[in-house]
PDB file of C-alpha atoms and ligand atoms in Angstrom:
ATOM      1  CA  MET A   6      -0.002   0.024   0.004  1.00 67.00           C
ATOM      2  CA  GLN A   7       1.015   3.506  -0.879  1.00 73.00           C
ATOM      3  CA  PRO A   8       1.967   5.587   2.038  1.00 85.00           C
ATOM      4  CA  VAL A   9      -0.405   8.367   2.729  1.00 96.00           C
ATOM      5  CA  ARG A  10       0.262  11.907   1.352  1.00 97.00           C
ATOM      6  CA  HIS A  11      -0.478  14.745   3.469  1.00 98.00           C
ATOM      7  CA  PHE A  12      -0.432  18.634   2.567  1.00 98.00           C
ATOM      8  CA  LEU A  13       0.232  20.349   5.389  1.00 99.00           C
ATOM      9  CA  GLN A  14       2.720  23.009   4.205  1.00 98.00           C
ATOM     10  CA  LEU A  15       3.678  23.563   0.496  1.00 98.00           C
ATOM     11  CA  ARG A  16       6.546  21.777   0.612  1.00 98.00           C
ATOM     12  CA  ASP A  17       4.758  18.669   1.211  1.00 98.00           C
ATOM     13  CA  LEU A  18       5.173  18.744  -2.585  1.00 98.00           C
ATOM     14  CA  SER A  19       7.941  18.599  -4.909  1.00 98.00           C
ATOM     15  CA  PRO A  20       8.675  21.142  -7.368  1.00 98.00           C
ATOM     16  CA  ASP A  21       7.727  18.519  -9.837  1.00 98.00           C
ATOM     17  CA  GLU A  22       4.706  17.935  -8.442  1.00 98.00           C
ATOM     18  CA  LEU A  23       3.811  21.363  -8.150  1.00 98.00           C
ATOM     19  CA  GLY A  24       4.371  21.588 -11.877  1.00 98.00           C
ATOM     20  CA  TYR A  25       2.084  18.627 -12.561  1.00 98.00           C
ATOM     21  CA  LEU A  26      -0.431  20.145 -10.016  1.00 98.00           C
ATOM     22  CA  PHE A  27      -0.527  23.431 -12.031  1.00 98.00           C
ATOM     23  CA  GLU A  28      -0.631  21.913 -15.548  1.00 98.00           C
ATOM     24  CA  ARG A  29      -3.699  19.393 -14.156  1.00 98.00           C
ATOM     25  CA  THR A  30      -5.232  22.425 -12.771  1.00 98.00           C
ATOM     26  CA  ARG A  31      -5.173  23.910 -16.427  1.00 98.00           C
ATOM     27  CA  ILE A  32      -6.848  20.814 -17.691  1.00 98.00           C
ATOM     28  CA  ILE A  33      -9.724  20.265 -14.834  1.00 98.00           C
ATOM     29  CA  LYS A  34     -10.508  24.631 -15.069  1.00 98.00           C
ATOM     30  CA  GLU A  35     -11.001  23.859 -18.887  1.00 97.00           C
ATOM     31  CA  ARG A  36     -13.244  20.914 -18.509  1.00 97.00           C
ATOM     32  CA  SER A  37     -15.140  22.759 -15.608  1.00 96.00           C
ATOM     33  CA  LYS A  38     -15.622  25.794 -17.647  1.00 96.00           C
ATOM     34  CA  SER A  39     -17.108  23.905 -20.199  1.00 97.00           C
ATOM     35  CA  TYR A  40     -19.496  21.945 -17.878  1.00 96.00           C
ATOM     36  CA  GLN A  41     -18.015  18.215 -19.144  1.00 97.00           C
ATOM     37  CA  GLN A  42     -18.852  16.091 -16.465  1.00 96.00           C
ATOM     38  CA  TYR A  43     -15.808  14.874 -14.599  1.00 97.00           C
ATOM     39  CA  TRP A  44     -16.472  12.692 -11.288  1.00 98.00           C
ATOM     40  CA  PRO A  45     -13.230  10.790 -10.376  1.00 98.00           C
ATOM     41  CA  LEU A  46     -13.979  11.049  -6.844  1.00 98.00           C
ATOM     42  CA  GLN A  47     -17.283   9.664  -6.859  1.00 98.00           C
ATOM     43  CA  ASP A  48     -18.174   7.805  -3.677  1.00 96.00           C
ATOM     44  CA  ARG A  49     -15.553   9.605  -1.942  1.00 98.00           C
ATOM     45  CA  THR A  50     -15.884  11.911   0.950  1.00 98.00           C
ATOM     46  CA  LEU A  51     -14.216  15.025   2.242  1.00 98.00           C
ATOM     47  CA  VAL A  52     -14.589  16.202   5.967  1.00 98.00           C
ATOM     48  CA  MET A  53     -13.655  19.985   6.438  1.00 98.00           C
ATOM     49  CA  ILE A  54     -13.050  20.649   9.981  1.00 98.00           C
ATOM     50  CA  PHE A  55     -13.240  24.715  10.781  1.00 98.00           C
ATOM     51  CA  GLU A  56     -12.025  26.364  13.892  1.00 97.00           C
ATOM     52  CA  LYS A  57     -11.707  29.723  12.305  1.00 98.00           C
ATOM     53  CA  PRO A  58     -14.072  31.632  10.326  1.00 97.00           C
ATOM     54  CA  SER A  59     -14.093  30.953   6.477  1.00 98.00           C
ATOM     55  CA  THR A  60     -15.713  32.183   3.010  1.00 98.00           C
ATOM     56  CA  ARG A  61     -13.318  30.657   0.026  1.00 98.00           C
ATOM     57  CA  THR A  62     -11.879  27.967   1.842  1.00 98.00           C
ATOM     58  CA  ARG A  63     -15.139  26.524   2.615  1.00 98.00           C
ATOM     59  CA  LEU A  64     -16.912  27.195  -0.535  1.00 98.00           C
ATOM     60  CA  SER A  65     -13.900  26.077  -2.977  1.00 98.00           C
ATOM     61  CA  PHE A  66     -13.299  22.966  -1.117  1.00 99.00           C
ATOM     62  CA  GLU A  67     -17.068  21.888  -0.907  1.00 98.00           C
ATOM     63  CA  ALA A  68     -17.781  23.223  -4.659  1.00 98.00           C
ATOM     64  CA  GLY A  69     -14.733  21.371  -5.888  1.00 98.00           C
ATOM     65  CA  MET A  70     -15.651  17.948  -4.188  1.00 98.00           C
ATOM     66  CA  TYR A  71     -19.178  18.096  -5.503  1.00 98.00           C
ATOM     67  CA  GLN A  72     -17.603  19.247  -8.950  1.00 98.00           C
ATOM     68  CA  LEU A  73     -15.451  16.029  -8.752  1.00 98.00           C
ATOM     69  CA  GLY A  74     -18.508  13.687  -7.914  1.00 98.00           C
ATOM     70  CA  GLY A  75     -17.839  13.506  -4.052  1.00 98.00           C
ATOM     71  CA  THR A  76     -19.428  14.706  -1.173  1.00 98.00           C
ATOM     72  CA  ALA A  77     -18.003  17.279   1.557  1.00 98.00           C
ATOM     73  CA  ILE A  78     -19.208  17.317   4.975  1.00 98.00           C
ATOM     74  CA  TYR A  79     -18.419  20.724   7.313  1.00 98.00           C
ATOM     75  CA  LEU A  80     -17.659  20.447  10.660  1.00 97.00           C
ATOM     76  CA  ASN A  81     -17.189  23.239  13.336  1.00 96.00           C
ATOM     77  CA  THR A  82     -14.717  22.530  16.114  1.00 95.00           C
ATOM     78  CA  ARG A  83     -17.298  24.375  18.243  1.00 93.00           C
ATOM     79  CA  ASP A  84     -20.077  21.486  17.528  1.00 92.00           C
ATOM     80  CA  SER A  85     -17.949  18.485  17.847  1.00 93.00           C
ATOM     81  CA  GLN A  86     -16.364  16.761  20.795  1.00 94.00           C
ATOM     82  CA  LEU A  87     -12.912  18.484  20.046  1.00 94.00           C
ATOM     83  CA  ASP A  88     -14.294  21.611  21.599  1.00 92.00           C
ATOM     84  CA  ARG A  89     -14.885  19.533  24.581  1.00 93.00           C
ATOM     85  CA  GLY A  90     -11.156  18.185  25.122  1.00 94.00           C
ATOM     86  CA  GLU A  91     -11.476  15.359  22.842  1.00 96.00           C
ATOM     87  CA  ALA A  92      -7.814  14.299  22.086  1.00 97.00           C
ATOM     88  CA  VAL A  93      -7.005  15.466  18.354  1.00 98.00           C
ATOM     89  CA  GLU A  94      -5.225  11.630  17.855  1.00 98.00           C
ATOM     90  CA  ASP A  95      -8.456   9.980  18.869  1.00 98.00           C
ATOM     91  CA  ALA A  96     -10.682  12.297  16.645  1.00 98.00           C
ATOM     92  CA  ALA A  97      -8.064  11.663  13.764  1.00 98.00           C
ATOM     93  CA  GLN A  98      -8.509   7.739  14.227  1.00 98.00           C
ATOM     94  CA  VAL A  99     -12.330   8.157  14.135  1.00 98.00           C
ATOM     95  CA  ILE A 100     -12.781  10.872  11.300  1.00 98.00           C
ATOM     96  CA  SER A 101     -10.292   9.296   9.291  1.00 98.00           C
ATOM     97  CA  ARG A 102     -12.418   6.125   9.264  1.00 98.00           C
ATOM     98  CA  MET A 103     -15.540   7.662   7.915  1.00 98.00           C
ATOM     99  CA  CYS A 104     -14.235   9.741   4.967  1.00 98.00           C
ATOM    100  CA  ASP A 105     -11.547   9.663   2.514  1.00 98.00           C
ATOM    101  CA  LEU A 106      -9.776  12.949   2.824  1.00 98.00           C
ATOM    102  CA  VAL A 107      -9.628  15.536   6.013  1.00 98.00           C
ATOM    103  CA  MET A 108      -9.324  19.544   5.365  1.00 98.00           C
ATOM    104  CA  ILE A 109      -8.309  21.245   8.555  1.00 98.00           C
ATOM    105  CA  ARG A 110      -8.552  25.208   9.603  1.00 98.00           C
ATOM    106  CA  THR A 111      -7.002  25.788  12.657  1.00 98.00           C
ATOM    107  CA  PHE A 112      -4.600  27.889  14.967  1.00 98.00           C
ATOM    108  CA  GLU A 113      -1.790  25.408  15.824  1.00 98.00           C
ATOM    109  CA  GLN A 114       0.422  23.853  13.003  1.00 98.00           C
ATOM    110  CA  SER A 115       0.923  21.288  15.420  1.00 98.00           C
ATOM    111  CA  MET A 116      -2.642  20.259  15.678  1.00 98.00           C
ATOM    112  CA  ILE A 117      -2.859  19.294  11.917  1.00 98.00           C
ATOM    113  CA  GLU A 118       0.264  17.302  12.439  1.00 98.00           C
ATOM    114  CA  ARG A 119      -0.993  15.301  15.259  1.00 98.00           C
ATOM    115  CA  PHE A 120      -3.984  14.774  13.405  1.00 98.00           C
ATOM    116  CA  ALA A 121      -2.179  13.639  10.439  1.00 98.00           C
ATOM    117  CA  ALA A 122      -0.125  11.281  12.160  1.00 98.00           C
ATOM    118  CA  ASN A 123      -3.004   9.368  13.693  1.00 98.00           C
ATOM    119  CA  SER A 124      -5.320   9.543  10.285  1.00 98.00           C
ATOM    120  CA  ARG A 125      -5.686   6.840   7.553  1.00 98.00           C
ATOM    121  CA  VAL A 126      -6.860   9.153   4.829  1.00 98.00           C
ATOM    122  CA  PRO A 127      -4.547  12.569   3.363  1.00 98.00           C
ATOM    123  CA  VAL A 128      -4.972  15.753   5.525  1.00 99.00           C
ATOM    124  CA  ILE A 129      -4.915  19.276   3.810  1.00 99.00           C
ATOM    125  CA  ASN A 130      -3.770  22.452   5.464  1.00 99.00           C
ATOM    126  CA  GLY A 131      -6.794  24.806   5.188  1.00 99.00           C
ATOM    127  CA  LEU A 132      -4.872  27.649   7.136  1.00 98.00           C
ATOM    128  CA  THR A 133      -2.746  27.651  10.417  1.00 98.00           C
ATOM    129  CA  ASN A 134      -1.044  30.212  12.211  1.00 98.00           C
ATOM    130  CA  ASP A 135       1.921  29.126  10.457  1.00 98.00           C
ATOM    131  CA  TYR A 136       1.011  28.457   6.589  1.00 98.00           C
ATOM    132  CA  HIS A 137      -1.781  28.556   4.083  1.00 98.00           C
ATOM    133  CA  PRO A 138      -0.519  26.367   1.208  1.00 99.00           C
ATOM    134  CA  CYS A 139      -3.694  26.188  -0.554  1.00 99.00           C
ATOM    135  CA  GLN A 140      -3.792  29.947  -0.974  1.00 99.00           C
ATOM    136  CA  ILE A 141      -0.206  29.539  -2.344  1.00 98.00           C
ATOM    137  CA  LEU A 142      -1.199  27.181  -4.967  1.00 99.00           C
ATOM    138  CA  ALA A 143      -4.085  29.402  -6.378  1.00 99.00           C
ATOM    139  CA  ASP A 144      -1.622  32.715  -6.197  1.00 99.00           C
ATOM    140  CA  ILE A 145       0.888  30.675  -8.334  1.00 98.00           C
ATOM    141  CA  TYR A 146      -1.383  29.438 -10.830  1.00 99.00           C
ATOM    142  CA  THR A 147      -2.806  32.648 -11.080  1.00 99.00           C
ATOM    143  CA  TYR A 148       0.409  33.977 -11.999  1.00 99.00           C
ATOM    144  CA  ILE A 149       1.238  31.386 -14.435  1.00 98.00           C
ATOM    145  CA  GLU A 150      -1.936  31.878 -16.315  1.00 98.00           C
ATOM    146  CA  LYS A 151      -1.580  35.458 -16.505  1.00 98.00           C
ATOM    147  CA  ARG A 152       2.361  35.695 -17.269  1.00 98.00           C
ATOM    148  CA  GLY A 153       3.628  32.393 -17.589  1.00 98.00           C
ATOM    149  CA  SER A 154       6.221  30.879 -15.356  1.00 98.00           C
ATOM    150  CA  ILE A 155       7.130  32.416 -12.034  1.00 98.00           C
ATOM    151  CA  ARG A 156      10.946  31.034 -12.112  1.00 98.00           C
ATOM    152  CA  GLY A 157      13.142  33.720 -11.780  1.00 98.00           C
ATOM    153  CA  LYS A 158      10.578  36.519 -11.272  1.00 98.00           C
ATOM    154  CA  THR A 159      10.280  38.889  -8.159  1.00 98.00           C
ATOM    155  CA  VAL A 160       7.280  38.780  -6.100  1.00 98.00           C
ATOM    156  CA  ALA A 161       7.106  41.395  -3.204  1.00 99.00           C
ATOM    157  CA  TRP A 162       5.300  40.775   0.154  1.00 98.00           C
ATOM    158  CA  ILE A 163       4.269  43.950   1.596  1.00 98.00           C
ATOM    159  CA  GLY A 164       2.836  43.682   5.560  1.00 98.00           C
ATOM    160  CA  ASP A 165       2.654  41.136   8.199  1.00 98.00           C
ATOM    161  CA  SER A 166       5.207  38.043   8.411  1.00 98.00           C
ATOM    162  CA  ASN A 167       2.279  35.939   8.670  1.00 98.00           C
ATOM    163  CA  ASN A 168       1.078  32.481   7.188  1.00 98.00           C
ATOM    164  CA  VAL A 169       0.603  33.713   3.780  1.00 98.00           C
ATOM    165  CA  CYS A 170       4.093  35.152   4.046  1.00 98.00           C
ATOM    166  CA  ASN A 171       5.711  32.307   5.611  1.00 98.00           C
ATOM    167  CA  THR A 172       4.195  30.303   2.432  1.00 98.00           C
ATOM    168  CA  TRP A 173       5.551  32.838   0.083  1.00 98.00           C
ATOM    169  CA  LEU A 174       9.039  31.877   1.591  1.00 98.00           C
ATOM    170  CA  GLN A 175       8.591  28.229   0.824  1.00 97.00           C
ATOM    171  CA  ALA A 176       7.202  28.894  -2.561  1.00 98.00           C
ATOM    172  CA  ALA A 177      10.403  30.881  -3.469  1.00 98.00           C
ATOM    173  CA  ALA A 178      12.870  28.091  -2.624  1.00 97.00           C
ATOM    174  CA  LEU A 179      10.656  25.423  -4.197  1.00 98.00           C
ATOM    175  CA  LEU A 180       9.785  26.999  -7.258  1.00 98.00           C
ATOM    176  CA  ASP A 181      13.100  29.173  -7.872  1.00 98.00           C
ATOM    177  CA  PHE A 182      11.935  32.940  -7.681  1.00 98.00           C
ATOM    178  CA  LYS A 183      12.937  35.791  -5.401  1.00 98.00           C
ATOM    179  CA  LEU A 184      10.446  37.424  -2.720  1.00 98.00           C
ATOM    180  CA  HIS A 185      11.520  40.597  -1.601  1.00 98.00           C
ATOM    181  CA  VAL A 186       9.979  41.033   1.869  1.00 98.00           C
ATOM    182  CA  SER A 187       9.212  44.035   3.463  1.00 98.00           C
ATOM    183  CA  THR A 188       7.219  44.094   7.408  1.00 98.00           C
ATOM    184  CA  PRO A 189       7.288  46.813  10.073  1.00 98.00           C
ATOM    185  CA  PRO A 190       9.808  46.983  12.865  1.00 97.00           C
ATOM    186  CA  GLY A 191       8.807  44.291  15.671  1.00 96.00           C
ATOM    187  CA  PHE A 192       6.641  42.331  12.902  1.00 97.00           C
ATOM    188  CA  GLU A 193       9.731  40.619  11.023  1.00 97.00           C
ATOM    189  CA  VAL A 194       9.737  37.293   9.403  1.00 96.00           C
ATOM    190  CA  ALA A 195      11.259  35.018  12.151  1.00 95.00           C
ATOM    191  CA  PRO A 196      15.367  34.859  11.859  1.00 93.00           C
ATOM    192  CA  GLU A 197      14.845  30.765  11.272  1.00 93.00           C
ATOM    193  CA  ARG A 198      12.499  31.158   8.593  1.00 94.00           C
ATOM    194  CA  LEU A 199      14.582  33.605   6.437  1.00 91.00           C
ATOM    195  CA  GLY A 200      17.592  31.412   7.191  1.00 89.00           C
ATOM    196  CA  ALA A 201      15.926  28.428   6.176  1.00 89.00           C
ATOM    197  CA  CYS A 202      15.825  30.513   2.520  1.00 91.00           C
ATOM    198  CA  ALA A 203      18.859  31.101   0.190  1.00 91.00           C
ATOM    199  CA  ALA A 204      19.756  34.290  -0.353  1.00 90.00           C
ATOM    200  CA  SER A 205      18.995  34.266  -4.201  1.00 92.00           C
ATOM    201  CA  HIS A 206      15.577  33.413  -2.959  1.00 97.00           C
ATOM    202  CA  VAL A 207      14.603  36.115  -0.378  1.00 97.00           C
ATOM    203  CA  ARG A 208      15.687  39.648   0.534  1.00 97.00           C
ATOM    204  CA  SER A 209      14.439  41.918   3.455  1.00 97.00           C
ATOM    205  CA  PHE A 210      13.870  45.614   3.042  1.00 98.00           C
ATOM    206  CA  ALA A 211      13.295  48.183   5.547  1.00 98.00           C
ATOM    207  CA  ASP A 212      11.489  50.489   3.292  1.00 98.00           C
ATOM    208  CA  PRO A 213       8.455  48.818   1.723  1.00 98.00           C
ATOM    209  CA  MET A 214       8.901  51.152  -1.496  1.00 98.00           C
ATOM    210  CA  ASP A 215      12.522  49.482  -1.993  1.00 98.00           C
ATOM    211  CA  ALA A 216      10.463  45.835  -1.822  1.00 98.00           C
ATOM    212  CA  ALA A 217       7.998  46.966  -4.515  1.00 98.00           C
ATOM    213  CA  ARG A 218      10.782  48.173  -6.994  1.00 98.00           C
ATOM    214  CA  GLY A 219      11.185  46.284 -10.039  1.00 98.00           C
ATOM    215  CA  ALA A 220       8.417  43.403  -8.653  1.00 98.00           C
ATOM    216  CA  ASP A 221       6.584  41.326 -10.865  1.00 99.00           C
ATOM    217  CA  LEU A 222       4.004  40.758  -8.544  1.00 99.00           C
ATOM    218  CA  VAL A 223       3.254  42.966  -5.470  1.00 99.00           C
ATOM    219  CA  THR A 224       1.063  40.981  -3.108  1.00 98.00           C
ATOM    220  CA  THR A 225      -0.105  41.501   0.562  1.00 98.00           C
ATOM    221  CA  ASP A 226      -2.846  40.512   3.119  1.00 98.00           C
ATOM    222  CA  VAL A 227      -4.642  42.287   6.327  1.00 98.00           C
ATOM    223  CA  TRP A 228      -2.553  43.386   8.857  1.00 98.00           C
ATOM    224  CA  THR A 229      -4.233  41.287  11.674  1.00 98.00           C
ATOM    225  CA  SER A 230      -4.892  37.658  10.960  1.00 98.00           C
ATOM    226  CA  MET A 231      -7.589  35.975  12.899  1.00 98.00           C
ATOM    227  CA  GLY A 232      -6.336  35.123  16.326  1.00 96.00           C
ATOM    228  CA  PHE A 233      -4.650  37.999  16.796  1.00 96.00           C
ATOM    229  CA  GLU A 234      -7.495  40.520  17.103  1.00 96.00           C
ATOM    230  CA  ALA A 235      -5.956  41.641  20.453  1.00 98.00           C
ATOM    231  CA  GLU A 236      -3.100  43.385  18.536  1.00 97.00           C
ATOM    232  CA  ASN A 237      -5.201  45.171  16.252  1.00 97.00           C
ATOM    233  CA  ALA A 238      -4.738  48.735  17.137  1.00 97.00           C
ATOM    234  CA  GLU A 239      -1.012  48.533  17.818  1.00 97.00           C
ATOM    235  CA  ARG A 240      -0.704  47.038  14.280  1.00 98.00           C
ATOM    236  CA  VAL A 241      -2.925  49.723  12.705  1.00 97.00           C
ATOM    237  CA  ARG A 242      -0.469  52.028  13.841  1.00 97.00           C
ATOM    238  CA  ALA A 243       2.709  50.045  12.885  1.00 98.00           C
ATOM    239  CA  PHE A 244       1.615  49.112   9.393  1.00 98.00           C
ATOM    240  CA  GLU A 245       0.888  52.652   8.203  1.00 97.00           C
ATOM    241  CA  ASN A 246       3.540  52.807   5.863  1.00 98.00           C
ATOM    242  CA  TRP A 247       3.294  49.233   4.591  1.00 98.00           C
ATOM    243  CA  GLN A 248      -0.051  50.252   2.734  1.00 98.00           C
ATOM    244  CA  VAL A 249       0.139  48.683  -1.055  1.00 98.00           C
ATOM    245  CA  ASP A 250      -0.949  51.779  -2.624  1.00 98.00           C
ATOM    246  CA  ALA A 251      -0.662  53.601  -5.951  1.00 98.00           C
ATOM    247  CA  ALA A 252       3.266  54.724  -5.321  1.00 98.00           C
ATOM    248  CA  LYS A 253       4.285  51.383  -4.593  1.00 98.00           C
ATOM    249  CA  MET A 254       2.520  49.840  -7.766  1.00 98.00           C
ATOM    250  CA  ALA A 255       4.072  52.575  -9.915  1.00 98.00           C
ATOM    251  CA  VAL A 256       7.769  51.590  -9.072  1.00 98.00           C
ATOM    252  CA  ALA A 257       6.850  47.676  -9.559  1.00 98.00           C
ATOM    253  CA  ALA A 258       7.483  46.626 -12.953  1.00 98.00           C
ATOM    254  CA  ASP A 259       5.201  47.755 -16.013  1.00 98.00           C
ATOM    255  CA  ASP A 260       3.249  44.789 -16.361  1.00 98.00           C
ATOM    256  CA  ALA A 261       3.150  43.790 -12.458  1.00 98.00           C
ATOM    257  CA  LEU A 262       0.381  42.244 -11.035  1.00 99.00           C
ATOM    258  CA  PHE A 263      -1.309  42.724  -7.487  1.00 99.00           C
ATOM    259  CA  MET A 264      -2.881  39.802  -5.596  1.00 99.00           C
ATOM    260  CA  HIS A 265      -4.442  39.670  -2.001  1.00 98.00           C
ATOM    261  CA  CYS A 266      -5.652  36.218  -0.610  1.00 98.00           C
ATOM    262  CA  LEU A 267      -8.769  38.200   0.605  1.00 98.00           C
ATOM    263  CA  PRO A 268     -10.770  39.170   2.915  1.00 98.00           C
ATOM    264  CA  ALA A 269      -9.415  42.494   2.180  1.00 98.00           C
ATOM    265  CA  HIS A 270      -9.616  46.128   4.165  1.00 98.00           C
ATOM    266  CA  ARG A 271      -9.637  49.124   1.718  1.00 98.00           C
ATOM    267  CA  GLY A 272      -7.679  51.674   3.126  1.00 98.00           C
ATOM    268  CA  GLU A 273      -5.677  49.453   5.340  1.00 98.00           C
ATOM    269  CA  GLU A 274      -3.290  47.186   3.653  1.00 98.00           C
ATOM    270  CA  VAL A 275      -4.512  48.157   0.271  1.00 98.00           C
ATOM    271  CA  SER A 276      -5.476  51.170  -1.276  1.00 98.00           C
ATOM    272  CA  ALA A 277      -9.127  50.811  -3.135  1.00 98.00           C
ATOM    273  CA  ASP A 278      -7.101  52.317  -6.353  1.00 98.00           C
ATOM    274  CA  VAL A 279      -4.956  49.418  -6.452  1.00 98.00           C
ATOM    275  CA  ILE A 280      -7.003  46.149  -5.430  1.00 99.00           C
ATOM    276  CA  ASP A 281     -10.038  47.586  -7.733  1.00 98.00           C
ATOM    277  CA  GLY A 282      -7.512  48.825 -10.325  1.00 98.00           C
ATOM    278  CA  PRO A 283      -6.444  47.100 -13.650  1.00 98.00           C
ATOM    279  CA  ARG A 284      -3.409  45.452 -12.063  1.00 98.00           C
ATOM    280  CA  SER A 285      -5.287  43.327  -9.441  1.00 99.00           C
ATOM    281  CA  VAL A 286      -6.214  40.151 -10.390  1.00 99.00           C
ATOM    282  CA  VAL A 287      -7.899  39.018  -7.105  1.00 99.00           C
ATOM    283  CA  TRP A 288     -11.230  37.470  -8.346  1.00 99.00           C
ATOM    284  CA  ASP A 289      -9.256  35.681 -10.478  1.00 98.00           C
ATOM    285  CA  GLU A 290      -7.033  34.555  -7.842  1.00 99.00           C
ATOM    286  CA  ALA A 291      -9.961  33.758  -5.606  1.00 98.00           C
ATOM    287  CA  GLU A 292     -11.792  31.632  -8.295  1.00 98.00           C
ATOM    288  CA  ASN A 293      -8.502  29.701  -8.598  1.00 98.00           C
ATOM    289  CA  ARG A 294      -8.730  28.424  -5.265  1.00 99.00           C
ATOM    290  CA  LEU A 295     -11.360  26.167  -6.365  1.00 98.00           C
ATOM    291  CA  HIS A 296      -9.225  24.528  -9.722  1.00 98.00           C
ATOM    292  CA  THR A 297      -6.128  24.343  -7.841  1.00 99.00           C
ATOM    293  CA  GLN A 298      -7.573  22.572  -4.920  1.00 99.00           C
ATOM    294  CA  LYS A 299      -9.536  20.042  -7.041  1.00 98.00           C
ATOM    295  CA  ALA A 300      -6.364  19.160  -8.928  1.00 98.00           C
ATOM    296  CA  LEU A 301      -4.801  18.847  -5.233  1.00 98.00           C
ATOM    297  CA  MET A 302      -7.687  16.387  -3.906  1.00 98.00           C
ATOM    298  CA  GLU A 303      -7.422  14.115  -7.045  1.00 98.00           C
ATOM    299  CA  PHE A 304      -3.916  14.044  -6.816  1.00 98.00           C
ATOM    300  CA  LEU A 305      -3.645  13.407  -3.281  1.00 98.00           C
ATOM    301  CA  LEU A 306      -6.595  10.459  -3.542  1.00 98.00           C
ATOM    302  CA  LEU A 307      -5.439   9.197  -7.041  1.00 98.00           C
ATOM    303  CA  ASN A 308      -2.054  10.413  -7.795  1.00 97.00           C
ATOM    304  CA  ARG A 309      -0.907  11.494 -11.017  1.00 97.00           C
ATOM    305  CA  VAL A 310      -3.919  10.495 -13.690  1.00 94.00           C
ATOM    306  CA  ASN A 311      -3.776  11.081 -17.387  1.00 89.00           C
ATOM    307  CA  ASP A 312      -6.726  11.656 -18.644  1.00 83.00           C
TER     308      ASP A 312
HETATM  309  N1   CP B 405      -8.415  33.649   1.160  1.00 70.53           N
HETATM  310  C1   CP B 405      -9.047  32.670   2.365  1.00 70.53           C
HETATM  311  O1   CP B 405      -8.543  31.615   2.618  1.00 70.53           O
HETATM  312  O2   CP B 405     -10.128  33.183   2.168  1.00 70.53           O
HETATM  313  P1   CP B 405     -11.161  32.582   3.537  1.00 70.53           P
HETATM  314  O3   CP B 405     -10.787  33.183   5.162  1.00 70.53           O
HETATM  315  O4   CP B 405     -12.684  33.251   3.256  1.00 70.53           O
HETATM  316  O5   CP B 405     -11.257  30.946   3.325  1.00 70.53           O
HETATM  317  N1  NVA B 406      -3.394  35.921   7.269  1.00 70.53           N
HETATM  318  C1  NVA B 406      -4.828  35.869   7.135  1.00 70.53           C
HETATM  319  C2  NVA B 406      -5.647  35.382   6.141  1.00 70.53           C
HETATM  320  C3  NVA B 406      -6.942  34.849   5.954  1.00 70.53           C
HETATM  321  C4  NVA B 406      -7.143  34.215   4.469  1.00 70.53           C
HETATM  322  C5  NVA B 406      -5.403  34.939   8.493  1.00 70.53           C
HETATM  323  O1  NVA B 406      -4.927  34.063   9.085  1.00 70.53           O
HETATM  324  O2  NVA B 406      -6.757  35.537   9.014  1.00 70.53           O
END
């Protein structure tokens, strides 16, 4: 029997597997757009466990599973025994006997690692405090769709050193592009995360304008992620100069794109003229969550397919 494959962080897939997934996404998306029925996951069940809110992640996994012929079940931890102290290990044993695939959105990365270690079926990270790998699959697929290979390009991350930023760092190393990072003082990327990346893949900038200069893609995220709400007032003050605005887009490459994982706060991390402007691809980026995750679920359950 093949060992169970999990997707707990982006680097759980090799560069070759990521390349396969992006090509597979193109085929699955085309098929879906022309309403060709494709049900490779008929009789398969996905359980989605949420300990934090979601719009895109829930909808894209649920719709994606139905479109592949399977079934999806939504479980909020507040309504489950997990909220009353059932051990994650015990829950994993039981849940993974009742379904074929599990997606979890939670706080601690260690929770999904403990779950996966006790699961008979693949586990997907639907966002933790540390990583958001499904988001970066969609972001890079969107870049490829619009501009071709991301290899050798420059991506500017302006804002918080959060789960999405940490995943971009992994992506730069895996797919061989350069990440320019600029975060306010006190909110820097953890030195061990920066240290794990070669200088050819990451560079830090004190001034966000310098990070944006020449970038092929400028991206950001909320200043206050889920679970950090108590720091909101302090963050709004600290991040004031880290808004992606027209001035920052003006120093990026002429054909630079703007991305944001959403939900966005216009007037905070991004100005309205940028997110609603011609270089923004946020709606395609959000839609591509659906297509990339369909390719991911197919890969985790059926491995590589040729049809
Ligand atoms: N980008 C993203 O993961 O959105 P949701 O929080 O709505 O799932
Ligand atoms: N960094 C954000 C992403 C939301 C999709 C958060 O964790 O809240």
